[in-house]
Amino acid sequence: MEKIFLKKDLGKSLEEYDFPGLKNALNMEPQQVINKIKESGLRGRGGAGFPTGIKWETVLSIEDDTKFIICNADEGEPGTFKDRFLLENLPFKVLEGIIISGYATGSKYGYIYIRGEYVEAIKIVKKAIEKLYEKNILGENILNSDFSFDLKLVRGAGAYVCGDETSLINSIEGDRGKSRIKPPLPVFEGLYGKPTVVNNVETLAAAAEIMNYDNNPYSEMGTEKSRGTKLVSISGDVNKPGVYEVEFGKLTVRDIVQELAGGVKGEKIGFVIPGGISTEALTEEELDVPYTYENLQKMGSNIGSGGMIVVSSQRNYLEIVKNVSDFFRDETCGTCFPCREGNKNISKIVSDIYKRGYPTSKEIEIISDIQYAVSSAARCGFGESSLNLILSLFEKFYTKKVEV
Amino acid sequence: MEKYYEKELLEELHDIQETYGFISEEDILRISQKRDIPKAQLYGVISFYSMLHLEPTGKYIVRVCDSVSCRLNESAALVKALKDYLKVGENETTKDKKFTLEVVECLGHCDEGPVMMVNDTYYTHLTVTKALQILDSLE
């Protein structure tokens, strides 16, 4: 089976790309489009992995004149750059996915929220939106159909937490990017209190590709619970870092590192962070796991955003722990007390450990307690996952049980 | 529906910042009156986002990434060299108002680290020498 993203359409201009997925969708009823997405088994590619078709169906089922689609292009997870790749190389496919989701859910308005640091992607997408208006692929009566859809680009301004869907909604509304209490879920009360679909860039590009076919080749790829393909961005101590498309279940994490990314730079792999710094690390011995949602979950980790970071055994894992804890300290939105204070205190404790060179068992206990408090009391995915990597590294590398 | 489709606040703030380099008290007063948003809330919003500034910045904003992937490509040495060279700390502007140095979280070029951005231009696969040459060449 041909891969979805990386072997086709790359570099195609608007003149060459004729929006086959959108054309197919417009010839179907919205519910039929949703059925096709459901059959494909597509799950959200931003990190949470929620079934896309169900999200769309919920919004379609709500009667309201005003509904919104938001494309979440606020990719800020360290190690993750696959959305930037899509925005810069396949902007039309991403926009096509946004318009299709608008049609399928009965929404007339869309936003694409791109992080402010992605200046090149912003330029490219801005221009692509203008072109789509010229070609009547956006605006009134798209491609002479009854469907009208407007799309605006909003730039983020440097806040990692805005990748959380409720923080992102607050940010578009002109507020600080602080998360909202759920429920209500954005599908019921999202942007300006209206039903809102928030989908990741890769999810929408995949949806456009799924609509491209009469049959459903996407559902034939992968495993039962992890269908299709995933863009994996690989960085760190590897010989060939970059973005690779992986069919779920075909390769193990070790294969991805060895065969796609050219193997480790250094003696041997120390550990791999499989899905960005919110996901638990896998040690060298744990890498023979097939790359699927279910298998990584079995290992106590996650596909996350697909940002794989490889760390050689010659590195000091405490330097990574310190870097990551400083990151979460700086990027919490500060609204929830446990997340704000928890991440601050972890960063202090980790700083002491880093200076000393090893943790004490008391420190590990405190970190574990704080992790429990933060992950169970936080409103959004930020707090829920901020300490996953740190704790997993201590669990797996804290071998010198030194009492002080 | 028009109210949803006026220019979003963040976009307006970006535009002001692009024109003047920062968002002044006068701008805040004007936006507060026009949009009927308390000034305190606007200050809250602007100070929340690292790319928005309430004080003038240097002619060039140097953003250098020090997140995990860049760190594995020796960004720590680059950050130190830039601080030494510019004689400033994080989020500080040089005396001649030419450079503002920001140590930022991931810039999304993790496969090409270490990375810095000078205004809107990305520089990847940097070495200390190369980075300092780039700063030297700016007028």
Coordinates of C-alpha atoms in Angstrom, one line a residue:
Chain A
M1 CA 0.0 0.0 0.0
E2 CA 1.3 3.4 -0.9
K3 CA 1.9 5.7 2.0
I4 CA -0.5 8.5 2.5
F5 CA 1.5 11.7 2.8
L6 CA 5.1 11.3 1.8
K7 CA 5.0 9.7 -1.6
K8 CA 2.3 11.8 -3.2
D9 CA 1.3 15.3 -3.9
L10 CA 4.5 16.7 -2.4
G11 CA 5.3 20.1 -3.8
K12 CA 2.1 20.2 -5.9
S13 CA 0.9 23.6 -6.7
L14 CA -2.8 24.6 -6.6
E15 CA -2.9 24.2 -10.4
E16 CA -2.0 20.6 -10.1
Y17 CA -3.9 19.7 -7.0
D18 CA -7.6 19.5 -7.6
F19 CA -9.1 18.7 -4.2
P20 CA -10.3 15.2 -5.0
G21 CA -11.3 14.5 -1.4
L22 CA -13.4 17.6 -1.1
K23 CA -15.1 17.0 -4.4
N24 CA -16.0 13.5 -3.3
A25 CA -17.3 14.7 0.0
L26 CA -19.5 17.4 -1.6
N27 CA -21.2 14.6 -3.6
M28 CA -22.1 12.8 -0.4
E29 CA -24.4 13.6 2.6
P30 CA -22.5 14.9 5.7
Q31 CA -23.5 11.7 7.6
Q32 CA -22.0 9.6 4.7
V33 CA -18.7 11.5 5.0
I34 CA -18.7 10.9 8.7
N35 CA -19.4 7.2 8.2
K36 CA -16.4 7.0 5.9
I37 CA -14.2 8.6 8.4
K38 CA -15.6 6.3 11.1
E39 CA -14.9 3.3 9.0
S40 CA -11.4 4.4 8.4
G41 CA -10.7 4.2 12.2
L42 CA -8.9 7.5 12.1
R43 CA -7.9 8.7 15.6
G44 CA -6.8 12.2 16.5
R45 CA -3.1 12.6 15.7
G46 CA -2.3 15.4 18.1
G47 CA -1.7 13.2 21.1
A48 CA -5.0 12.3 22.7
G49 CA -6.0 9.7 20.0
F50 CA -9.8 10.3 20.2
P51 CA -11.8 8.8 17.2
T52 CA -12.2 11.6 14.7
G53 CA -15.5 10.4 13.2
I54 CA -17.3 10.4 16.6
K55 CA -16.1 13.9 17.3
W56 CA -17.5 15.1 13.9
E57 CA -20.8 13.2 14.4
T58 CA -21.4 14.8 17.8
V59 CA -21.1 18.3 16.3
L60 CA -23.3 17.3 13.3
S61 CA -26.0 16.1 15.6
I62 CA -26.3 19.4 17.4
E63 CA -28.6 21.9 15.7
D64 CA -27.1 25.3 15.7
D65 CA -26.6 28.0 13.0
T66 CA -23.1 28.6 14.2
K67 CA -20.5 25.9 14.6
F68 CA -16.8 26.1 14.3
I69 CA -13.9 24.0 13.0
I70 CA -10.5 24.7 14.5
C71 CA -7.4 23.3 13.0
N72 CA -4.9 23.0 15.9
A73 CA -1.5 24.0 14.4
D74 CA 0.0 25.0 17.6
E75 CA 2.6 22.3 17.5
G76 CA 5.0 23.1 20.4
E77 CA 5.9 19.7 21.9
P78 CA 9.7 19.5 22.0
G79 CA 10.7 16.8 19.5
T80 CA 7.6 17.2 17.3
F81 CA 7.7 18.9 13.9
K82 CA 5.5 16.8 11.7
D83 CA 2.7 19.4 11.5
R84 CA 5.2 22.0 10.4
F85 CA 6.2 19.6 7.7
L86 CA 2.6 19.2 6.5
L87 CA 1.8 23.0 6.7
E88 CA 4.9 23.8 4.7
N89 CA 4.8 21.0 2.2
L90 CA 1.1 20.0 1.8
P91 CA -0.9 23.2 2.8
F92 CA -3.7 22.4 0.4
K93 CA -4.3 19.0 1.8
V94 CA -4.5 20.4 5.3
L95 CA -6.9 23.1 4.2
E96 CA -8.9 20.5 2.2
G97 CA -9.3 18.5 5.4
I98 CA -10.6 21.6 7.3
I99 CA -13.2 22.3 4.6
I100 CA -14.3 18.7 4.5
S101 CA -14.7 18.6 8.3
G102 CA -16.8 21.9 8.0
Y103 CA -19.0 20.2 5.5
A104 CA -19.4 17.0 7.4
T105 CA -20.4 18.8 10.7
G106 CA -22.5 21.6 9.2
S107 CA -20.0 24.3 10.2
K108 CA -19.6 27.4 8.1
Y109 CA -16.7 28.9 9.9
G110 CA -13.2 27.6 10.4
Y111 CA -10.0 28.8 12.1
I112 CA -6.5 27.6 11.7
Y113 CA -4.4 28.5 14.7
I114 CA -0.7 28.3 13.9
R115 CA 2.0 28.9 16.5
G116 CA 3.6 32.3 16.0
E117 CA 7.1 30.9 15.8
Y118 CA 6.2 29.0 12.5
V119 CA 6.7 32.1 10.4
E120 CA 7.4 30.1 7.2
A121 CA 4.3 27.9 7.6
I122 CA 2.2 31.0 8.4
K123 CA 3.3 32.7 5.1
I124 CA 2.6 29.6 3.1
V125 CA -0.8 28.9 4.6
K126 CA -1.9 32.6 4.4
K127 CA -1.1 32.5 0.7
A128 CA -2.8 29.2 0.2
I129 CA -6.0 30.5 1.9
E130 CA -6.0 33.5 -0.5
K131 CA -5.7 31.2 -3.5
L132 CA -8.5 29.1 -2.3
Y133 CA -10.8 32.1 -2.1
E134 CA -9.8 33.0 -5.6
K135 CA -10.7 29.6 -6.8
N136 CA -14.0 29.3 -5.0
I137 CA -12.8 26.5 -2.8
L138 CA -13.4 28.8 0.1
G139 CA -16.2 31.3 0.5
E140 CA -19.8 31.2 -0.8
N141 CA -21.1 28.1 -2.6
I142 CA -17.9 26.2 -2.8
L143 CA -17.3 24.6 -6.2
N144 CA -20.9 25.6 -7.1
S145 CA -22.4 23.5 -4.3
D146 CA -24.8 24.7 -1.6
F147 CA -22.0 24.7 0.9
S148 CA -20.3 27.9 2.1
F149 CA -17.3 28.0 4.3
D150 CA -15.0 30.8 5.6
L151 CA -11.6 30.2 7.0
K152 CA -9.3 32.5 9.0
L153 CA -5.8 32.1 10.2
V154 CA -4.9 33.2 13.7
R155 CA -1.3 33.3 14.9
G156 CA -0.4 32.1 18.3
A157 CA 2.1 34.2 20.3
G158 CA 4.4 31.8 22.1
A159 CA 2.6 29.7 24.7
Y160 CA 3.0 25.9 24.6
V161 CA -0.2 25.3 26.6
C162 CA -2.3 26.7 23.7
G163 CA -1.9 23.3 22.1
D164 CA -4.5 22.2 24.6
E165 CA -7.9 22.6 22.8
T166 CA -9.6 24.6 25.5
S167 CA -6.6 26.9 26.0
L168 CA -6.5 27.4 22.2
I169 CA -10.2 28.4 22.2
N170 CA -9.5 31.0 24.9
S171 CA -6.6 32.2 22.9
I172 CA -8.6 32.8 19.8
E173 CA -11.2 34.5 21.8
G174 CA -8.6 37.0 22.9
D175 CA -7.9 35.7 26.4
R176 CA -4.8 34.3 28.0
G177 CA -4.3 30.7 26.9
K178 CA -5.6 29.1 30.1
S179 CA -7.4 25.8 30.0
R180 CA -11.1 25.5 30.7
I181 CA -12.8 23.0 33.0
K182 CA -14.3 20.1 31.1
P183 CA -17.2 19.4 30.7
P184 CA -18.6 21.0 28.8
L185 CA -16.5 19.6 26.0
P186 CA -15.7 21.9 23.1
V187 CA -17.9 19.8 20.8
F188 CA -20.9 21.1 22.9
E189 CA -19.7 24.5 24.0
G190 CA -16.5 25.5 22.3
L191 CA -15.4 28.7 20.6
Y192 CA -17.8 31.6 21.7
G193 CA -19.9 28.9 23.4
K194 CA -20.7 27.2 20.1
P195 CA -20.2 23.6 19.1
T196 CA -16.6 23.3 17.9
V197 CA -14.5 20.6 16.4
V198 CA -10.8 20.9 17.3
N199 CA -8.6 18.7 15.2
N200 CA -4.9 18.4 14.7
V201 CA -3.2 19.3 11.4
E202 CA -2.2 15.6 10.7
T203 CA -5.7 14.4 11.5
L204 CA -7.3 16.8 9.0
A205 CA -4.7 16.0 6.3
A206 CA -5.5 12.3 6.8
A207 CA -9.2 12.9 6.6
A208 CA -8.7 14.6 3.3
E209 CA -6.7 11.7 2.0
I210 CA -9.4 9.2 3.2
M211 CA -12.0 11.1 1.3
N212 CA -9.9 10.7 -1.8
Y213 CA -10.8 7.1 -2.4
D214 CA -14.0 5.3 -3.2
N215 CA -12.9 2.4 -1.1
N216 CA -11.2 2.8 2.3
P217 CA -7.5 1.8 1.9
Y218 CA -6.7 3.7 5.1
S219 CA -8.6 1.2 7.2
E220 CA -6.7 -1.7 5.6
M221 CA -3.4 -0.4 6.9
G222 CA -2.3 -0.8 10.5
T223 CA -3.9 -2.8 13.2
E224 CA -7.5 -3.1 14.4
K225 CA -7.0 -0.4 17.0
S226 CA -4.4 1.7 15.2
R227 CA -5.4 2.2 11.7
G228 CA -3.6 3.8 8.9
T229 CA -0.3 5.6 9.2
K230 CA 1.4 8.1 11.5
L231 CA 3.9 10.8 10.8
V232 CA 6.8 10.3 13.2
S233 CA 9.3 13.1 13.6
I234 CA 12.7 11.8 14.9
S235 CA 15.4 13.9 16.5
G236 CA 18.2 13.6 19.0
D237 CA 21.1 11.2 18.8
V238 CA 20.3 9.6 15.5
N239 CA 22.1 9.6 12.1
K240 CA 19.2 10.6 10.0
P241 CA 16.7 12.8 11.9
G242 CA 13.6 13.9 10.1
V243 CA 9.9 13.2 9.4
Y244 CA 8.9 9.6 8.4
E245 CA 5.6 8.0 7.7
V246 CA 5.1 4.7 9.5
E247 CA 2.3 2.2 8.9
F248 CA 1.0 1.2 12.3
G249 CA 2.1 -2.2 13.4
K250 CA 4.6 -2.8 10.6
L251 CA 7.7 -1.6 12.5
T252 CA 8.9 -1.7 16.1
V253 CA 10.2 1.4 17.8
R254 CA 13.7 -0.1 17.3
D255 CA 13.1 -0.6 13.6
I256 CA 12.0 3.1 13.3
V257 CA 15.2 4.2 15.0
Q258 CA 17.5 1.8 13.2
E259 CA 16.0 1.5 9.7
L260 CA 14.4 4.9 9.2
A261 CA 16.5 7.2 11.3
G262 CA 19.8 5.5 10.5
G263 CA 20.6 4.2 14.0
V264 CA 22.0 5.9 17.1
K265 CA 24.9 8.3 17.2
G266 CA 27.0 7.0 20.0
E267 CA 27.7 3.7 21.5
K268 CA 24.1 2.4 22.0
I269 CA 20.7 3.7 22.6
G270 CA 20.1 4.8 26.2
F271 CA 16.4 5.5 25.9
V272 CA 13.8 6.6 23.5
I273 CA 11.1 9.2 24.2
P274 CA 8.4 7.8 21.8
G275 CA 5.9 10.7 21.5
G276 CA 7.3 14.0 22.7
I277 CA 8.3 15.0 26.2
S278 CA 4.9 14.3 27.7
T279 CA 5.3 10.6 27.1
E280 CA 7.2 8.0 29.2
A281 CA 10.6 6.9 28.1
L282 CA 11.4 3.4 26.8
T283 CA 14.8 1.9 27.7
E284 CA 17.0 0.1 25.2
E285 CA 15.6 -3.2 26.3
E286 CA 12.0 -2.1 25.6
L287 CA 12.3 -1.0 22.0
D288 CA 11.1 -4.2 20.3
V289 CA 7.5 -3.1 20.7
P290 CA 5.4 -2.7 17.5
Y291 CA 4.6 0.9 16.9
T292 CA 0.8 1.1 17.7
Y293 CA -1.4 3.0 20.2
E294 CA -2.2 -0.2 22.0
N295 CA 1.3 -1.7 22.2
L296 CA 2.9 1.5 23.5
Q297 CA 0.1 1.8 26.1
K298 CA 0.9 -1.7 27.2
M299 CA 4.4 -0.5 27.8
G300 CA 3.2 2.3 30.0
S301 CA 3.9 4.9 27.3
N302 CA 2.1 6.6 24.4
I303 CA 2.2 7.4 20.7
G304 CA 1.7 11.1 21.8
S305 CA 2.3 13.5 19.1
G306 CA 4.7 11.2 17.3
G307 CA 7.8 13.2 18.3
M308 CA 10.4 10.6 18.9
I309 CA 13.6 11.6 20.6
V310 CA 16.5 9.2 20.8
V311 CA 19.0 9.6 23.6
S312 CA 22.4 7.8 23.5
S313 CA 23.6 5.8 26.5
Q314 CA 26.5 8.2 26.8
R315 CA 24.2 11.0 27.9
N316 CA 23.5 11.9 31.5
Y317 CA 19.7 11.3 31.8
L318 CA 19.6 13.9 34.6
E319 CA 20.3 16.6 32.1
I320 CA 17.2 15.6 30.2
V321 CA 15.2 15.4 33.4
K322 CA 16.3 18.9 34.3
N323 CA 15.7 20.4 30.9
V324 CA 12.2 18.8 30.8
S325 CA 11.2 19.9 34.3
D326 CA 12.3 23.5 33.5
F327 CA 10.2 23.4 30.4
F328 CA 7.0 22.4 32.2
R329 CA 7.7 24.9 35.0
D330 CA 7.9 27.7 32.4
E331 CA 5.0 26.7 30.3
T332 CA 2.2 25.9 32.7
C333 CA -0.6 28.4 32.2
G334 CA -0.7 28.7 36.0
T335 CA -4.5 28.4 36.3
C336 CA -4.6 25.2 38.3
F337 CA -2.7 25.4 41.5
P338 CA -1.3 21.8 41.5
C339 CA 0.1 22.2 38.0
R340 CA 1.6 25.6 38.7
E341 CA 3.1 24.9 42.1
G342 CA 3.8 21.2 41.4
N343 CA 5.8 21.8 38.3
K344 CA 7.7 24.6 40.0
N345 CA 8.6 22.5 43.0
I346 CA 9.6 19.5 40.8
S347 CA 11.9 21.8 38.9
K348 CA 13.6 22.9 42.2
I349 CA 14.0 19.3 43.4
V350 CA 15.3 18.2 40.1
S351 CA 17.8 21.1 40.1
D352 CA 19.2 19.8 43.4
I353 CA 19.4 16.2 42.1
Y354 CA 21.2 17.4 38.9
K355 CA 23.8 19.4 40.9
R356 CA 24.4 16.4 43.2
G357 CA 24.4 13.9 40.4
Y358 CA 21.9 11.4 41.9
P359 CA 18.5 11.4 43.6
T360 CA 17.8 10.2 47.1
S361 CA 14.9 7.8 47.7
K362 CA 13.1 10.6 49.7
E363 CA 13.3 12.9 46.7
I364 CA 11.9 10.2 44.4
E365 CA 9.0 9.7 46.9
I366 CA 8.2 13.4 46.9
I367 CA 8.3 13.6 43.1
S368 CA 6.0 10.6 42.9
D369 CA 3.5 12.2 45.3
I370 CA 3.6 15.5 43.4
Q371 CA 3.1 13.7 40.1
Y372 CA 0.0 12.0 41.5
A373 CA -1.4 15.3 42.7
V374 CA -0.7 17.2 39.5
S375 CA -1.8 14.5 37.1
S376 CA -5.1 13.8 38.9
A377 CA -6.0 17.4 39.7
A378 CA -5.1 19.3 36.6
R379 CA -7.7 20.5 34.2
C380 CA -6.0 19.7 30.9
G381 CA -3.6 17.4 29.3
F382 CA -0.6 19.6 30.2
G383 CA -0.8 18.8 33.9
E384 CA -2.0 15.3 33.3
S385 CA 1.1 14.5 31.4
S386 CA 3.8 17.0 32.5
L387 CA 5.6 14.6 34.8
N388 CA 5.2 11.3 32.8
L389 CA 8.7 11.5 31.3
I390 CA 10.5 12.7 34.4
L391 CA 9.0 10.0 36.6
S392 CA 9.6 7.3 34.0
L393 CA 13.2 8.2 33.7
F394 CA 13.7 8.1 37.5
E395 CA 11.9 4.7 37.6
K396 CA 14.0 3.3 34.9
F397 CA 17.4 4.9 35.6
Y398 CA 17.4 5.4 39.4
T399 CA 19.5 2.4 40.2
K400 CA 21.9 3.9 42.6
K401 CA 19.7 4.0 45.7
V402 CA 21.7 6.4 47.7
E403 CA 20.5 7.5 51.1
V404 CA 21.5 10.9 52.4
Chain B
M1 CA -21.8 36.4 12.6
E2 CA -19.8 39.5 11.9
K3 CA -18.6 39.8 15.5
Y4 CA -16.8 36.5 15.2
Y5 CA -15.1 37.6 12.1
E6 CA -13.7 40.9 13.1
K7 CA -9.9 40.8 13.5
E8 CA -9.1 38.6 16.5
L9 CA -7.3 40.3 19.4
L10 CA -4.1 38.2 19.0
E11 CA -3.9 39.2 15.3
E12 CA -4.3 42.9 16.2
L13 CA -1.6 42.6 18.8
H14 CA 0.7 40.9 16.4
D15 CA 0.2 43.6 13.8
I16 CA 1.0 46.4 16.3
Q17 CA 4.1 44.5 17.5
E18 CA 5.3 44.0 13.9
T19 CA 4.9 47.7 13.2
Y20 CA 6.3 49.2 16.4
G21 CA 8.3 46.4 18.0
F22 CA 6.2 46.5 21.2
I23 CA 2.7 47.3 22.4
S24 CA 2.6 50.6 24.1
E25 CA 0.3 52.0 26.8
E26 CA -1.4 54.2 24.2
D27 CA -2.1 51.1 22.1
I28 CA -3.5 49.3 25.1
L29 CA -5.8 52.2 26.0
R30 CA -7.1 52.5 22.4
I31 CA -7.8 48.7 22.2
S32 CA -9.4 48.8 25.6
Q33 CA -11.8 51.5 24.5
K34 CA -12.5 50.0 21.1
R35 CA -13.1 46.5 22.2
D36 CA -14.5 47.3 25.7
I37 CA -11.9 45.1 27.4
P38 CA -10.5 46.3 30.8
K39 CA -6.9 47.5 30.5
A40 CA -5.8 45.1 33.3
Q41 CA -7.1 42.2 31.2
L42 CA -5.2 43.3 28.2
Y43 CA -2.0 43.5 30.2
G44 CA -2.8 40.0 31.4
V45 CA -3.1 38.7 27.9
I46 CA 0.0 40.5 26.5
S47 CA 2.2 39.4 29.4
F48 CA 1.0 35.8 29.0
Y49 CA 2.4 35.4 25.6
S50 CA 6.2 35.3 25.2
M51 CA 6.2 36.8 21.7
L52 CA 4.3 39.9 22.8
H53 CA 6.2 42.8 24.4
L54 CA 5.2 45.7 26.6
E55 CA 8.6 47.3 26.4
P56 CA 10.7 48.2 23.3
T57 CA 12.9 45.3 22.1
G58 CA 16.1 45.4 20.1
K59 CA 16.2 45.8 16.3
Y60 CA 16.8 42.1 16.1
I61 CA 15.1 39.5 18.4
V62 CA 17.4 36.5 18.7
R63 CA 15.4 33.4 19.7
V64 CA 17.6 30.4 20.5
C65 CA 16.0 27.0 21.3
D66 CA 17.3 25.1 24.3
S67 CA 14.6 22.3 24.4
V68 CA 15.6 18.6 24.6
S69 CA 16.4 17.9 20.9
C70 CA 18.5 21.0 20.5
R71 CA 20.1 20.3 23.9
L72 CA 21.2 17.0 22.5
N73 CA 22.8 19.0 19.7
E74 CA 24.8 21.1 22.1
S75 CA 22.5 24.2 22.4
A76 CA 23.7 24.9 25.9
A77 CA 27.1 26.0 24.6
L78 CA 25.4 28.1 22.0
V79 CA 23.1 29.8 24.6
K80 CA 26.2 30.6 26.7
A81 CA 28.2 31.9 23.8
L82 CA 25.3 34.2 22.7
K83 CA 24.9 35.6 26.3
D84 CA 28.7 36.2 26.5
Y85 CA 28.9 37.8 23.1
L86 CA 25.9 40.1 23.5
K87 CA 26.7 40.6 27.2
V88 CA 23.0 40.1 28.2
G89 CA 20.9 37.6 30.1
E90 CA 17.7 36.0 28.9
N91 CA 15.0 38.4 27.8
E92 CA 17.4 41.3 27.9
T93 CA 18.3 43.9 25.3
T94 CA 21.8 45.0 24.5
K95 CA 22.8 48.6 25.5
D96 CA 22.8 49.7 21.8
K97 CA 19.3 48.4 21.4
K98 CA 20.4 46.2 18.6
F99 CA 19.7 42.7 20.0
T100 CA 17.1 41.2 22.4
L101 CA 18.1 37.6 23.4
E102 CA 15.3 35.1 24.2
V103 CA 16.0 31.5 25.1
V104 CA 12.8 29.8 23.9
E105 CA 11.1 26.5 23.9
C106 CA 11.0 24.3 20.9
L107 CA 11.1 26.1 17.5
G108 CA 10.0 22.9 15.7
H109 CA 13.3 22.3 13.8
C110 CA 14.3 19.5 16.1
D111 CA 16.0 17.6 13.3
E112 CA 18.2 20.5 12.4
G113 CA 19.5 21.7 15.8
P114 CA 20.8 23.7 17.3
V115 CA 18.5 26.4 15.9
M116 CA 18.1 30.1 16.3
M117 CA 15.7 32.6 14.8
V118 CA 16.7 36.2 14.1
N119 CA 13.5 38.1 13.6
D120 CA 11.7 36.0 10.9
T121 CA 14.7 34.0 9.7
Y122 CA 15.6 30.5 10.9
Y123 CA 19.2 29.4 11.1
T124 CA 19.8 25.6 11.6
H125 CA 22.7 23.3 12.2
L126 CA 24.5 26.1 14.0
T127 CA 27.9 26.1 15.6
V128 CA 29.0 28.9 17.9
T129 CA 31.3 30.3 15.3
K130 CA 28.5 30.4 12.7
A131 CA 26.0 31.9 15.0
L132 CA 28.4 34.7 16.0
Q133 CA 29.2 35.4 12.3
I134 CA 25.5 35.7 11.6
L135 CA 25.1 38.3 14.4
D136 CA 28.2 40.1 13.2
S137 CA 26.9 40.4 9.7
L138 CA 23.7 42.2 10.8
E139 CA 23.7 46.0 10.5

